[in-house]
Amino acid sequence: MTYELPKAYDFKATEERIYAMWEKNGYFQPHNDPNQPNFDPAVKPFAITIPPPNVTGELHLGHAMFVSVEDLMIRYHRMKGYSTLWIPGTDHAGIATQLMVERQLAKEGSSREAIGREAFLERTWQWKAEKGGQITRQIRRLGASCDWTRERFTLDEGLSKAVREAFVTLYEKGLVYRGPRLINWSPGLKTAVSDLEVEYSEEPGTLYYFKYMLADGSGDYIPVATTRPETILGDTAVAVHPEDERYQKFIGKQVIVPMLGREIPVIADDYVTRDFGTGALKITPGHDPNDYEIGQRHNLPVLSMLDKEARVTEIGGAYAGLERFEARRKLWADMKTAGLVIKEEPYTLNVPRSQRGGEIIEPMISEQWFVKIDPLAEKALAAVKNGDTKIVPDYFEKVYYNWMENITDWCISRQLWWGHRIPVWYCADCGKQTCTREDPSACAHCGSANISQDADVLDTWFSSGLWPFSTLGWPDKTPDFNYFYPTSYMETGYDILFFWVARMMMSGLEFTGQAPFHTIYLHGLIRDEHGQKMSKTKGNVIDPLIVMDELGTDALRFTLLVGSTPGKDTNLSLKKVEANRNFANKLWNAARLVITLLEKAPAEAGQPDEKPTLADAFLLTRLNSLLHDSERLFQTFQYGQAGQNIYDFFWNDFADWYLEIAKLQIATGGARAHQTAALLVRVFDSLLRLLHPFTPFVTEEIYGHLKAAVSQHPAHFAPQDGRWAEALIIARWPEAADRPSDETSLREFAIFQEAVRAIRNLRAEKNVKPGQKLAAILVEGEERRGLYEAEKRNLAALAGLDETRLRIVQTLEEKPAGHIALVAGPLTIYLPLAEMSDPAEEHARLTKDLAEAESQIARLEKLLASDFSAKAPAALVQKEREKLAAYQQSAAKLREQLT
Ligand SMILES: [Zn+2]
């Protein structure tokens, strides 16, 4: 009975079916589950928590990247026997989600204010129920082997409990406080945004010069320049440098705020740069971070001249109620009329804009909640310095240190409704605050029931900072938390090292006493094929969903994984994805051939056993060194290189060479055929396992077919570890055998390949018809006496020689007449093609070959004379030496031919 594989690989019909099979069989769940009675605490866990995408999100290449890398990490460790857990989930994404629902309401002519907090939240949950699952469905399509039974959402009950616990703990330790602080205010979103959510852009602007008139009626003035004239309304001082001779006489005097008539002091502060603008600085502590610092030093009042909608407050007198830019125009016009304006100059501004809305951020004083960050940052800094957590690639450690050393208190309150509401209640009677784990019904200080909860919610990063342990059940000591925490890797893009990774480090150490993961792996960003950032405006965005539809998930994953180096940006082109679609097809075709071949092999090994052929020995040696290399590369996070090596092995060694030879060896029949089939199955199975973390779907599908074909065959060929797994996803990772590499087989097979290539090239050059078999004389040399007798058949078949007219000799006294000589390392091959060639042409060819050999000799001699010999691994140096020796042999033979 023959086992038939479909002609072509149909990823569309495969991917969904395979994914459902994995999930249904529970392969995504840890095989050693701490919640089950047969749990064995000695089995090593391996856990990753997914960077939770925004619940509003739609799959983009950034998601595809982290899912591919993390799924590879998880699949590799699962195959290595770890009890693996990959926790999926989504982030409630405060601002983004709220905006989405507000937009819906606006379309209906309503607003969140109109329907009220409770109805608005109900509406948002309803939105989440209907639309919130989209991103997780898309993540499944990528083949993510997450444990969906443990899926979390940052606003679900368990995680909300964790947030409450974390906030109350900080409150009790005195690590959160409420206070007036200068914050980045987004007037459109009506919320504070963190420093990290502000982007600065260079834009053309104006520097406005004007007069600060002295209050003493002398008519003297101090010239001052500003880029934001409307903030004059909030000025509380003018500052000059203490050593500035121009302004010495003014220090301590009073000046008059233009159009308002308020008197403010002239102060001296060495923060002022004497040669910028006029050398005198207006101070607006309520609306500028540097001015705020100076104001603190000099005890200046802090005035808020803008309200939360960026309109002028009553502080602005006649300008009250004006929008900020309108106020700027009107005030400046009035100052002009009053003769207070000196001049205007074009000036390049560094404008702070909101990362979300794009509008100009207004620094403002506001009552906000803050985390005292220094004690938390200290621990997070120490954990990386002392090696509890390492960052890959390690040059990001410096970036991390620098940031942690310069961190400022973290503003955690947001003026939104969608999020974790701040668990603090204010008492209307005694004015004190109550902060508890359970909602209070009365003031903890005076017992009054007249209390109301803070209206604000917590920054989204506050809850996602708890993600690695809140998802495992913390603050409860659940079996999952006890077994899987601290987690193993944190894998994410380097662009959120600070936003998120640093916060998880600080929170993890503060609340659990342990760093939340031992390794932080940072991947780079994906750019287009020309290295440009992808953006909608440039129109160069690649949609992963479309790519998966057209070329298959495996092709996309393989491209992302093999193209990436830790921490470095990757250029992605559709051509590469297409090439990798072809790779999946080539793998499929190889599987068809392997299955066809093994069915031709006899059931019995026969007697006596055949010695392995040169090709057999070569293939096994190459596989073993591939297994060694893969292990080393996986352990050192060089997944891209590992994938490339496996790809090369499959394409060149296995498909192009060994499969061709295997056809011949199996056609021989008997023991040789049996052994060849056994070897094919073993090597191909190992390849599927190695490739599985990169291209899970096609490998799983082929594995199923291979297993079925083998089970139908009476010989029951076995994989390397002796056992067929239920599914490839849970098969064991192939381990390298601990034996020295068989260098002879590598060297001899390389010579064999060279001989085949040389003969093929010559045939092509002389236009020998593909079917025409040539006679040949092979001079193999004394030292490999008899080796080519065994390879006669393979050589003849691959090079298009007539086996019966292929003479193999150790030496030849004289060059045979009418023959052209070819040199492959130590071998000389004579082909009876002289009548087809002219001697001058022949001479030119040999001369060209000699020149090539000599240039290789020169290159290798130079390389081996450099410090490469001392620094490179010994095995590599040895390889280069062998190459040199082979070229020297070729050169000698060619010189012989040329004399
Ligand atoms: Zn009270």
GROMACS .gro file of C-alpha atoms in nm, residues 763-764 766-774 799-800 833 836:
model
   15
  763ARG     CA    1   2.942   1.953  -1.970
  764ALA     CA    2   2.748   2.278  -1.981
  766LYS     CA    3   3.075   2.200  -2.409
  767ASN     CA    4   2.699   2.173  -2.463
  768VAL     CA    5   2.693   1.802  -2.384
  769LYS     CA    6   2.331   1.685  -2.405
  770PRO     CA    7   2.178   1.618  -2.060
  771GLY     CA    8   2.113   1.249  -2.135
  772GLN     CA    9   2.454   1.176  -2.284
  773LYS     CA   10   2.668   0.969  -2.049
  774LEU     CA   11   3.040   1.028  -2.070
  799ALA     CA   12   2.791   1.394  -1.290
  800GLY     CA   13   2.630   1.222  -1.591
  833LEU     CA   14   3.604   1.578  -2.491
  836MET     CA   15   3.514   1.924  -2.892
   0.00000   0.00000   0.00000
